[in-house]
Coordinates of C-alpha atoms in Angstrom, one line a residue:
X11 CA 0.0 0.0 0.0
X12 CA 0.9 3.5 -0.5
X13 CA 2.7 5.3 2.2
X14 CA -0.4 7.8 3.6
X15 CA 0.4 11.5 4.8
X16 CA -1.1 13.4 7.9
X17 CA -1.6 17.2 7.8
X18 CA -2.7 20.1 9.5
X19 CA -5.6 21.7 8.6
X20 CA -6.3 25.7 9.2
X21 CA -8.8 27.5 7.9
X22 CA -9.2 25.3 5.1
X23 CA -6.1 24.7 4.1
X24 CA -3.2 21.8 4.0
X25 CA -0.1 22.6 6.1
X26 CA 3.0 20.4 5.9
X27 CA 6.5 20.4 8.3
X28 CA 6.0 23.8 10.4
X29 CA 9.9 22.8 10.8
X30 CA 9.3 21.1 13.9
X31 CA 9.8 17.5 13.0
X32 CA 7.8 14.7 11.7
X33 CA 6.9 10.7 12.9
X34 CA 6.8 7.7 11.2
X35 CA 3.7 6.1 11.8
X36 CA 3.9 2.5 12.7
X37 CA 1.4 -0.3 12.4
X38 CA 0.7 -2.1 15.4
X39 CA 0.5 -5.5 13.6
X40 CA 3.8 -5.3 12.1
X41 CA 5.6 -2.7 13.3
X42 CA 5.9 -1.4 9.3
X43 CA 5.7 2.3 8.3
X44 CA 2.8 3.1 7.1
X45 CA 2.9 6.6 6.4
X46 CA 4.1 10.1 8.3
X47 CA 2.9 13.0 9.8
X48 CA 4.1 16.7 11.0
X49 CA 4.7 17.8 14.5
X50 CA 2.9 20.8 15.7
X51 CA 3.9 23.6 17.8
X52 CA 2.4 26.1 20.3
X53 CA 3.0 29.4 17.3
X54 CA 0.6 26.9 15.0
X55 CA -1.7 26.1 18.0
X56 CA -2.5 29.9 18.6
X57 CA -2.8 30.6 14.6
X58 CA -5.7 27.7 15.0
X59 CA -7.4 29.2 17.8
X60 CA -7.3 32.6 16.2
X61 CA -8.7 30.8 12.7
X62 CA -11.9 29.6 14.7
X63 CA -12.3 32.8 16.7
X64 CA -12.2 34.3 13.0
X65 CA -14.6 32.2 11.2
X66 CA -17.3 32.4 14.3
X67 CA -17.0 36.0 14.7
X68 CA -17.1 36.5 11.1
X69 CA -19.1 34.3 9.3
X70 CA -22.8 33.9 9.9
X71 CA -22.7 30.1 11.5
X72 CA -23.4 30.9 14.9
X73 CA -27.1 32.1 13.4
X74 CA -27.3 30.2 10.7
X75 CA -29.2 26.6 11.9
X76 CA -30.1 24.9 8.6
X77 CA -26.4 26.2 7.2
X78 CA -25.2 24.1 9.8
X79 CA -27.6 21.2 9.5
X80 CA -26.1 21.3 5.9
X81 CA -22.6 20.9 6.5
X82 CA -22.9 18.5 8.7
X83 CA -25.0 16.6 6.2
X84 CA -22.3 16.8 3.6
X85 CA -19.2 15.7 5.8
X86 CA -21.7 12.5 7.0
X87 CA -22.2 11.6 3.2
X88 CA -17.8 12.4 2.9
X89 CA -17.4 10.5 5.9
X90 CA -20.0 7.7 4.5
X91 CA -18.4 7.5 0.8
X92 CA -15.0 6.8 2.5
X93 CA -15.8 3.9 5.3
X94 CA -14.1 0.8 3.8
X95 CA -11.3 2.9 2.6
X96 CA -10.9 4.8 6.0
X97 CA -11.8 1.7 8.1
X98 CA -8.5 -0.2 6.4
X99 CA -6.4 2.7 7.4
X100 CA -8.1 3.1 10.8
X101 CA -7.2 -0.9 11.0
X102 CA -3.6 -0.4 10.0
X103 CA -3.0 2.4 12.6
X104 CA -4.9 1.2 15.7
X105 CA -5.0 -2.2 15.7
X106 CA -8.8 -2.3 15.4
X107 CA -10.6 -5.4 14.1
X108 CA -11.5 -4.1 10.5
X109 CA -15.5 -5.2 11.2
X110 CA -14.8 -2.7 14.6
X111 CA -13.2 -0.2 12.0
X112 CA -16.3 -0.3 10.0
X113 CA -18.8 0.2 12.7
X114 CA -16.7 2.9 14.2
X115 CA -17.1 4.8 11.3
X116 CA -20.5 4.0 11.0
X117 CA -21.5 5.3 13.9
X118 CA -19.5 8.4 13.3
X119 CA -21.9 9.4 10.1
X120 CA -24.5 8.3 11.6
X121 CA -23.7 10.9 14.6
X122 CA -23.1 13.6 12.4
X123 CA -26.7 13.3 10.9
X124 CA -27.8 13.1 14.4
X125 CA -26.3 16.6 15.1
X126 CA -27.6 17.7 11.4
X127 CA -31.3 17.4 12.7
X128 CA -30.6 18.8 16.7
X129 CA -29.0 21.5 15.1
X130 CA -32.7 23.1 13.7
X131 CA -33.8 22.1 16.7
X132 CA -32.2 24.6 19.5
X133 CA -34.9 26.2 21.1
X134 CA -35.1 29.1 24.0
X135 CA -38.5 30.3 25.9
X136 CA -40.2 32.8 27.0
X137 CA -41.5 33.9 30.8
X138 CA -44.3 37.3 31.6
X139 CA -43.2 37.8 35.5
X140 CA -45.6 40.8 35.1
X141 CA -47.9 42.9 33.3
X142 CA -45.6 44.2 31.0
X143 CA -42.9 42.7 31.8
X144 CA -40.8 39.6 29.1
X145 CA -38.1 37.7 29.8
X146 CA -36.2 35.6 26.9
X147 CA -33.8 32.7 27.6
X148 CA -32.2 32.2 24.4
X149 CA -29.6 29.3 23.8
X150 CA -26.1 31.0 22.3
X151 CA -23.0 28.7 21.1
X152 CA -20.4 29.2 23.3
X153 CA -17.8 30.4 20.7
X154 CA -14.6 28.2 20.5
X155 CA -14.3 24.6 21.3
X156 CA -10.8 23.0 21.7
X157 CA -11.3 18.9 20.8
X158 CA -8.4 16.4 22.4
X159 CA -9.1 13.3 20.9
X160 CA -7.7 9.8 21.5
X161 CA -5.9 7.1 19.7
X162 CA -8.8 3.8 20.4
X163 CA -11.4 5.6 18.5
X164 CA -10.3 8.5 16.6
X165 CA -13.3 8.8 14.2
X166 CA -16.6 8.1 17.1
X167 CA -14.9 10.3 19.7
X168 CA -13.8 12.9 17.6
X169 CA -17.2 13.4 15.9
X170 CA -19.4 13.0 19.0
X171 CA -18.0 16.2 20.2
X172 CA -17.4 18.2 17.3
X173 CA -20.7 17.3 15.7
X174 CA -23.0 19.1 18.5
X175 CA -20.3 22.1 18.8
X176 CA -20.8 22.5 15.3
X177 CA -24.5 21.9 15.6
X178 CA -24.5 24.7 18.5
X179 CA -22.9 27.3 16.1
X180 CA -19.2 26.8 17.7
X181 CA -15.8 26.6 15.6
X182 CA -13.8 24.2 17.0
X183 CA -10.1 23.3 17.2
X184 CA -8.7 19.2 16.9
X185 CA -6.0 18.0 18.8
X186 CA -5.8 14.5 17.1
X187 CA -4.3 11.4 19.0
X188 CA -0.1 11.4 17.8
X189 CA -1.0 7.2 17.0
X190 CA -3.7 8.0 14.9
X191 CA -2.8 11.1 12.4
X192 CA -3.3 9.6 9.1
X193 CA -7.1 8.6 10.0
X194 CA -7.4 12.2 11.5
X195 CA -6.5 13.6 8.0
X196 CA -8.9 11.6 6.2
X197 CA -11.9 13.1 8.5
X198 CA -10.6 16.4 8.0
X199 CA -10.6 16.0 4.5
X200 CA -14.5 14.7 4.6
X201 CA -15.1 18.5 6.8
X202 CA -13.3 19.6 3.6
X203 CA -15.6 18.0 1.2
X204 CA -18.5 19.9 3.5
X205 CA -19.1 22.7 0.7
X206 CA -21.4 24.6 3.3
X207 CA -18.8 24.6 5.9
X208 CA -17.2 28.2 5.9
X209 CA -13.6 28.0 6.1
X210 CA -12.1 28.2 9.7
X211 CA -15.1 26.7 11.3
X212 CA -13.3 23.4 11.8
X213 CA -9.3 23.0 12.1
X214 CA -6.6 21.0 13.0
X215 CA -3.2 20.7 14.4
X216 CA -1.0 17.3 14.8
X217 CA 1.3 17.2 17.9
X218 CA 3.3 14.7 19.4
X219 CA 4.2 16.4 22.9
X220 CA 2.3 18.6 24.9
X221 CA 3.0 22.3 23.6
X222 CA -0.2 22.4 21.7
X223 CA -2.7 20.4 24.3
X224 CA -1.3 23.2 26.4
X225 CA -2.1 26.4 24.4
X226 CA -5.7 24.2 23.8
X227 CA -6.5 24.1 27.3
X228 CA -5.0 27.4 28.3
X229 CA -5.5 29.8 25.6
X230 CA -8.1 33.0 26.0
X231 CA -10.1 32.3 22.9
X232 CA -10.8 29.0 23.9
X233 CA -14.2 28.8 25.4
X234 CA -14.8 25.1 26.0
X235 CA -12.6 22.3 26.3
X236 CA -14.0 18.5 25.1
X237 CA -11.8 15.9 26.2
X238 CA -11.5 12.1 25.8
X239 CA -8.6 10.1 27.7
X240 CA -7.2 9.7 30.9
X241 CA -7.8 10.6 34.3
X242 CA -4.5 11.8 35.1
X243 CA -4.3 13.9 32.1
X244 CA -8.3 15.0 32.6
X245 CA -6.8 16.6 35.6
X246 CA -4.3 18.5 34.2
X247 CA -6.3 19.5 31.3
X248 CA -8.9 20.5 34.1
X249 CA -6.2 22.6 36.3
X250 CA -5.4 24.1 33.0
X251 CA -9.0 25.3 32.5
X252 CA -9.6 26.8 35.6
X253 CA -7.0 29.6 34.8
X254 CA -9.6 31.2 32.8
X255 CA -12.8 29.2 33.9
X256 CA -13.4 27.5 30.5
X257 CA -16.2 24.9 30.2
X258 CA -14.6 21.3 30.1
X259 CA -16.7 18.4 29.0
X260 CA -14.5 15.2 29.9
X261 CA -14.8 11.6 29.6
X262 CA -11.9 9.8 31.4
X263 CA -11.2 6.5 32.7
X264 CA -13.2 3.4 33.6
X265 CA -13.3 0.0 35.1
X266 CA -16.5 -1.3 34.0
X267 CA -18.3 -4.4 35.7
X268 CA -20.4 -7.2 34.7
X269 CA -22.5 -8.5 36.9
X270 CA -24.2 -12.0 36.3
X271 CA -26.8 -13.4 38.6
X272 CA -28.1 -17.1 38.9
X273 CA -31.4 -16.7 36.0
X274 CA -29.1 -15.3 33.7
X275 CA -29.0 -16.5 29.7
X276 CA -25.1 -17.7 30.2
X277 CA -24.1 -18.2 26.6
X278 CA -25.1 -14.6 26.1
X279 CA -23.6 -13.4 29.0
X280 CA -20.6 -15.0 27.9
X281 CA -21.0 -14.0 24.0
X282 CA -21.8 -10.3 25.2
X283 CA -19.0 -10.1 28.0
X284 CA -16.4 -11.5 25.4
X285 CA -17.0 -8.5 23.1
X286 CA -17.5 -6.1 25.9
X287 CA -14.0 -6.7 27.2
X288 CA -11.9 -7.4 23.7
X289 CA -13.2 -3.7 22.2
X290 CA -10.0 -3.0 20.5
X291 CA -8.3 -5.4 22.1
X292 CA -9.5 -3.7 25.8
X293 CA -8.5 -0.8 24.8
X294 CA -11.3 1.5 25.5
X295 CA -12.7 3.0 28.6
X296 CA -16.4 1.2 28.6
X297 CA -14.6 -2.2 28.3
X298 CA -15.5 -4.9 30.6
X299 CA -12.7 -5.2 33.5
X300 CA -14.3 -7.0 35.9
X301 CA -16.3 -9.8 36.0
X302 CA -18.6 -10.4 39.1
X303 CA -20.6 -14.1 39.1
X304 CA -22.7 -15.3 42.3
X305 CA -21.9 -18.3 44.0
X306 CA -24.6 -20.3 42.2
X307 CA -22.9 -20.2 38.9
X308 CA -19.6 -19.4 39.7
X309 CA -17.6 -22.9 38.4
X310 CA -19.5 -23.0 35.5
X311 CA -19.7 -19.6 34.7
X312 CA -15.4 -19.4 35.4
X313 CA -15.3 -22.3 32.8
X314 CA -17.3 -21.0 29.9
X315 CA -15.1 -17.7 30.6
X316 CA -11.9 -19.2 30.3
X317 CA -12.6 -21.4 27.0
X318 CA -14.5 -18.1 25.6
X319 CA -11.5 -16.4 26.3
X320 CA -9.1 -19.1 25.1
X321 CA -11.0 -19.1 21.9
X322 CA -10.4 -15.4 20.2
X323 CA -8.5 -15.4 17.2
X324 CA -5.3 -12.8 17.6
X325 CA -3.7 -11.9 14.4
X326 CA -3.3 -9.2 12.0
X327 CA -6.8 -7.0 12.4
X328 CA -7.4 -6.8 8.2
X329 CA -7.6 -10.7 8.4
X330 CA -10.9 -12.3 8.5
X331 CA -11.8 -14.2 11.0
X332 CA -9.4 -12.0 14.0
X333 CA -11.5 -10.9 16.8
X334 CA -7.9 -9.3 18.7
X335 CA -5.8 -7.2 17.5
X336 CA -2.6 -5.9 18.6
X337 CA -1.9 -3.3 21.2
X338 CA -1.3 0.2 20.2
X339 CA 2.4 0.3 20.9
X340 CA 5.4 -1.5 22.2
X341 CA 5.2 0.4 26.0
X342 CA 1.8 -0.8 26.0
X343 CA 2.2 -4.4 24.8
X344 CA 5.1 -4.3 28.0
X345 CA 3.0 -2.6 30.4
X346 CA 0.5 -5.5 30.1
X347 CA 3.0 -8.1 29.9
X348 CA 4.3 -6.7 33.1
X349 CA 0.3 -6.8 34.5
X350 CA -0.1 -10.2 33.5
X351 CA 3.1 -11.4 35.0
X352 CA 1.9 -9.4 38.5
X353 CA -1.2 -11.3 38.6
X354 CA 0.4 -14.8 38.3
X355 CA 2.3 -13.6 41.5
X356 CA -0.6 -12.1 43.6
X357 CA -3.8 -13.7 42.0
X358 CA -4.6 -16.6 40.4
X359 CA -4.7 -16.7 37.0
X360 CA -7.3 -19.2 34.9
X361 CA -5.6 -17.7 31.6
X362 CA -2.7 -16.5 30.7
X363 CA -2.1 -13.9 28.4
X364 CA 1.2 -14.4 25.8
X365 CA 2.8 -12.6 22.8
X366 CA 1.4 -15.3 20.7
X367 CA 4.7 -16.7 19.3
X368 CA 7.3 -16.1 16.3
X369 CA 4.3 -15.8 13.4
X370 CA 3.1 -12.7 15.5
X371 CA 6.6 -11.0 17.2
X372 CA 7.0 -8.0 14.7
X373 CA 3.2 -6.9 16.1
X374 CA 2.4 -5.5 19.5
X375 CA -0.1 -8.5 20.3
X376 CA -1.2 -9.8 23.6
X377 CA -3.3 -12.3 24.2
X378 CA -6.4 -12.2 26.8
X379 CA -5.5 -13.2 30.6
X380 CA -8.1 -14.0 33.6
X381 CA -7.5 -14.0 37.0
X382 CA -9.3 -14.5 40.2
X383 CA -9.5 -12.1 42.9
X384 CA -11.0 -11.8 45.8
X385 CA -9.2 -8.4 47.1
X386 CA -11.1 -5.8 46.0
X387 CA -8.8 -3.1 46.9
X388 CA -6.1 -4.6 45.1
X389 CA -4.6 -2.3 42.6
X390 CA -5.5 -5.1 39.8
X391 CA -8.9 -4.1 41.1
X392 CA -8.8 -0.6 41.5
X393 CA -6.8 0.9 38.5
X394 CA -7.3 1.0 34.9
X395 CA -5.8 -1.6 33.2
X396 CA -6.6 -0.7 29.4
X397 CA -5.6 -4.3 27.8
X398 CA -6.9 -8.0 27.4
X399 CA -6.6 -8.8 31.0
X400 CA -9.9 -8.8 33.1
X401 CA -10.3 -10.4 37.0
X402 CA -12.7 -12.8 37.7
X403 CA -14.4 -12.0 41.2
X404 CA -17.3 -13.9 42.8
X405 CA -20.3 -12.4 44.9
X406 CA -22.9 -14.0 47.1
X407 CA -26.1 -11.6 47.3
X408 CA -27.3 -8.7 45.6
X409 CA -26.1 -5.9 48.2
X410 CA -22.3 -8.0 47.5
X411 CA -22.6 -7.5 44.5
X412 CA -23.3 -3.7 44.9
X413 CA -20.6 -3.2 47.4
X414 CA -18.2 -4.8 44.4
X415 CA -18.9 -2.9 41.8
X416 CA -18.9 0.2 43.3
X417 CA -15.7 0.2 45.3
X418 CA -13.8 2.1 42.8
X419 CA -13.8 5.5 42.3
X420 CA -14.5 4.7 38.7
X421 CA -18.1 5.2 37.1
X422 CA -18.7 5.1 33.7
X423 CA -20.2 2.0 32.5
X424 CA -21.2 -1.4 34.0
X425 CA -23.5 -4.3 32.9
X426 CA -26.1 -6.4 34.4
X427 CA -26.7 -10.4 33.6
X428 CA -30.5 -11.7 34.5
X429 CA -34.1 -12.4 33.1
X430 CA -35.5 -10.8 36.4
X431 CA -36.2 -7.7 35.2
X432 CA -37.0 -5.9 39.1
X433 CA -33.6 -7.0 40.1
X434 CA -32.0 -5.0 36.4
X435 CA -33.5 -2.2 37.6
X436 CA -32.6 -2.4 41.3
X437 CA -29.0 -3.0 40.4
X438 CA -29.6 -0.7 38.0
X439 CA -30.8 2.6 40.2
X440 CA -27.5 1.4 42.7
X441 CA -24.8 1.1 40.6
X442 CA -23.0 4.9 40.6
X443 CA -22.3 4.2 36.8
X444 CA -23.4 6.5 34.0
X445 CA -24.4 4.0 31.8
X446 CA -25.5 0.7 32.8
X447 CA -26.4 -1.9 30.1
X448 CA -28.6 -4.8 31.2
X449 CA -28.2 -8.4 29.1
X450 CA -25.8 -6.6 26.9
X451 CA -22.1 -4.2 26.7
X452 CA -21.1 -1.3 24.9
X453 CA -24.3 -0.3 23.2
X454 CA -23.4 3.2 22.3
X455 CA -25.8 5.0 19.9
X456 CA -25.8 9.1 18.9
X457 CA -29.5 9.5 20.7
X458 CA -28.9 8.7 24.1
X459 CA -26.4 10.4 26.5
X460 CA -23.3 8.6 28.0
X461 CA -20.7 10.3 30.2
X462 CA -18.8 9.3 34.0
X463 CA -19.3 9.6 37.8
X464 CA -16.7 9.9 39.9
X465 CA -13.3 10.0 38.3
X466 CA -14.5 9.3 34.8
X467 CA -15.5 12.4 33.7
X468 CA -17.5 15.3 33.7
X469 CA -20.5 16.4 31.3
X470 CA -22.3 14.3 29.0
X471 CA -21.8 13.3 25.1
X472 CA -24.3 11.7 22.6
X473 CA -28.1 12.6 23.0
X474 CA -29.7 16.1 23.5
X475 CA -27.7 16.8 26.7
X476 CA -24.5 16.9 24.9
X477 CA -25.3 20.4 23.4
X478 CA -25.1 21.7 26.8
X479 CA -21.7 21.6 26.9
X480 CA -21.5 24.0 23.7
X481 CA -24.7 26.6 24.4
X482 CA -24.7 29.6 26.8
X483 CA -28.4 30.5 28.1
X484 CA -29.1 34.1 28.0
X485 CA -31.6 36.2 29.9
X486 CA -33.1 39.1 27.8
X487 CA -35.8 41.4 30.0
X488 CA -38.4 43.6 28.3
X489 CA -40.3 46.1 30.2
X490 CA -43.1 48.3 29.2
X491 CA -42.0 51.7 28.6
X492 CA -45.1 52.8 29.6

C-alpha cells in the first residue's frame, strides 16, 4: 500500500512540516511504516485558535441553523463515501478489528446526521413575570471549542464532540491522537468535502508532545474544552481550565463491571461479556474489567469464561476471522506483559495472556489473561488496566454485588446479567455508573447520553444533553415603557 500522509488543517487549508519534525507512523501488527505526519507547535496552536475565533466572529454560522444542518450533512455523506477505505487505514493504525473499524465509522456518520437534525432544533423560551414585563432565555453557542481526541477511537470520539459544537454554532479546534494522524487527516478532508462549511469553522493541528494540548486548554479564545482520555491527564487539562474558567466536558477513565446473577442466559452473558471486554483489544474506557458471578454459577460460569476467552482469534486485524488485534504500541504491549506477570504472582490466573509466538513477534499482540480475585482493593482491582486482561471475582447476594462494583472510584459504565427484570432495575438505580447496560455491553448510539461519575468524567456526550456543553443561556428582559 501507498505510504499515507497526515496534515494540519487551518482554515481550510493543507499545512505540511512547520519545521518542527515529523513521525513515522507505525502499524501495530507489524511494526511497518505506514505513512508520516508533521509535529505541531504552540505558534501553529495559537494561529488555530485565532482561525476559529475568526470564522465564528465572522461568518454567519453561529445564526445560521439549517447552514449548519447542511454541512454536517455533507461531511456524514464524505465520511459515509470513505468507510471501507478509511476503516482499512483506521485498521492499519490502531490495531482495530476491521469489522470494529467499519462500525466505528458507522456510527460516526450516523452521529453527524444526528447533530444535522438537533442543530434546527435549539430552542429558547419565553417567561411574563408581570404585566408588562418579558423575559427571553435564548440558547447561544459558546464560541470556540478545543477537541483532544484519543488514539482507540479517533473517528466516534472525535465526531461525538465536534458534531454538536458545530451543531450549537461553535468553531472548533482538533488535537488528534499522535497514534492515529493519518485517520485524522482523512476526516478532516470529509469537513473539507462539506461545501457549506465556511472556512475556519473546523481546524486542525497534529502534535506529538504537549505544547499544543497546552495552548488548547490554556488559551483565552478557547471557550470550551472537550476531552477524551485519561484521568490523570483530565486533571491536568482541568487545572489548566480553571486559569480562565473555561467549560470542560470530559470523559476519562473506567473500570466497567459485569455482573451476572443465577437466572441469567449464560451463553449470552458470555458471548456479550467477550465482546464487551476485547473492544479493541481492551482498549477503550467502557470495556469490561471485571467480571462479578454469584456463588450459584460461579464454576460453571469461570469455565465457559476461560474457554470463551481461550477461543479469540489474535492476528493481524485486516484478516478475517481475527477478533484481537494488537496493542497500540510497544510500551503498552510491555505494560501489560508486566500486568499479567503481577497477577500470576498475587492472583490466580485461569488464563494467561502471551505474545502469541514467532508468526506474530514483529506486532504488538497480547493475548487475553483472567485471573481471580478476591481483594477488592487490590490495585489489579482498583486501577485501569486498558488491555486484554480482566479479573474474575465472585459475589454471594445482591447488596455483595453492589458493594463490588462500586468500590472504585471509577463510574462510567457497567452491565447487568439476569431475566428478572425488578432486580435489572434495582442494580440498576444502585450502581453509581453513567451507563448501565442490562443483558448486553457497549451499546453506544448518537441518541442517548453517556458520560462518568466519579473520576470518569464530567458532562455528558451523545443525545440532547451533549449540546449543553457547547450553548450559553441568555436572559433578555423587556419592560413596558409605559
Amino acid at each position: 500500500m501507498p505510504s499515507l500522509q497526515g496534515r494540519h488543517f487551518l482554515a481550510g487549508d493543507w499545512i505540511g512540516d512547520v519545521g518542527n519534525g515529523t513521525i513515522d507512523v507505525l502499524n501495530p501488527a507489524n511494526g511497518e511504516v505506514i505513512g508520516t505526519a508533521p509535529n505541531g507547535s504552540a505558534k501553529l496552536a495559537g494561529q488555530a485558535v485565532h482561525a476559529a475565533r475568526d470564522a465564528f466572529e465572522g461568518s454567519d454560522w453561529a445564526v445560521e441553523p439549517r447552514l449548519r444542518a447542511q454541512a454536517l450533512t455533507e461531511f456524514a455523506d464524505a465520511l459515509q463515501a470513505r468507510q471501507k477505505e478509511l476503516a482499512k487505514v483506521l485498521a492499519r493504525e490502531s490495531g482495530k478489528v476491521l469489522a470494529q473499524a467499519m462500525g466505528e465509522i458507522a456510527a460516526g456518520f450516523g452521529e453527524a446526521r444526528y447533530y444535522a437534525g438537533v442543530a434546527r432544533n435549539i430552542f429558547g423560551r419565553t417567561f411574563e413575570s408581570g404585566k408588562g414585563k418579558l423575559s427571553l432565555i435564548t440558547r447561544e453557542p459558546s464560541g470556540v471549542v478545543s477537541v483532544i481526541v484519543p488514539w482507540n477511537a479517533p473517528v466516534t470520539l472525535l465526531v461525538r464532540s465536534v458534531a454538536p459544537a458545530l451543531a450549537a454554532g461553535c468553531s472548533v479546534v482538533i488535537k488528534p491522537a499522535p497514534q492515529t494522524p493519518l485517520t485524522n487527516a482523512i476526516v478532516m478532508e470529509c469537513f473539507e468535502a462539506a461545501a457549506s462549511l465556511p472556512k475556519g469553522i473546523v481546524n486542525s493541528v497534529n502534535e506529538f508532545g504537549t505544547d499544543v494540548g497546552h495552548v488548547l486548554s490554556t488559551h483565552r479564545e478557547i471557550d470550551v474544552i472537550s476531552f477524551t482520555g485519561s484521568s490523570r491527564t483530565g486533571k491536568i487539562i482541568m487545572a489548566n481550565a480553571a486559569e480562565t474558567i473555561k467549560h470542560v466536558s470530559l470523559e476519562l477513565g473506567g473500570k466497567a463491571p459485569a455482573i451476572v446473577f443465577p437466572d441469567a442466559d449464560l451463553p449470552r452473558a458470555v458471548g456479550e461479556i467477550l465482546r464487551g471486554a476485547l473492544a479493541l483489544n481492551g482498549q477503550m474506557c467502557t470495556c469490561i474489567s471485571r467480571i462479578l458471578v454469584h456463588d450459584d454459577i460461579y464454576d460453571e460460569a469461570r469455565a465457559a469464561l476461560r474457554q470463551a476467552f481461550a477461543g479469540v482469534v489474535m492476528g493481524n486485524p485486516l484478516h478475517e476471522g481475527v477478533g484481537l488485534g494488537p496493542l497500540i504500541d510497544r510500551p503498552s504491549q510491555a505494560r501489560i506483559l508486566a500486568l499479567v506477570e503481577r497477577a500470576s504472582d498475587e492472583a490466580e490466573v485461569l488464563l494467561q495472556g502471551d505474545t502469541g509466538g514467532a508468526a506474530l513477534e514483529a506486532g504488538n499482540f497480547v493475548s487475553p489473561t483472567l485471573f481471580e480475585i478476591d481483594d477488592v482493593m487490590h490495585d489489579l482491582v482498583q486501577e485501569e488496566l486498558f488491555g486484554p486482561i480482566v479479573s474474575v471475582e465472585r459475589f454471594s447476594d445482591e447488596a455483595e454485588a453492589l458493594a463490588k462494583a462500586n468500590a472504585t472510584r471509577f463510574g462510567l459504565a457497567a452491565s447487568v446479567y439476569t431475566r428478572d427484570m425488578d432486580l435489572g432495575m434495582r442494580m440498576s438505580r444502585k450502581l453509581k455508573f453513567g451507563t448501565v447496560w442490562n443483558n448486553c455491553h457497549n451499546r453506544l448510539m448518537a441518541e442517548v447520553e453517556t458520560g462518568g461519575y466519579r473520576e470518569s468524567g464530567i458532562g455528558r456526550l451523545h443525545g440532547i444533553e451533549a449540546m449543553n456543553d457547547f450553548l450559553e443561556s441568555k436572559h433578555i428582559y423587556f419592560e413596558d415603557a409605559g
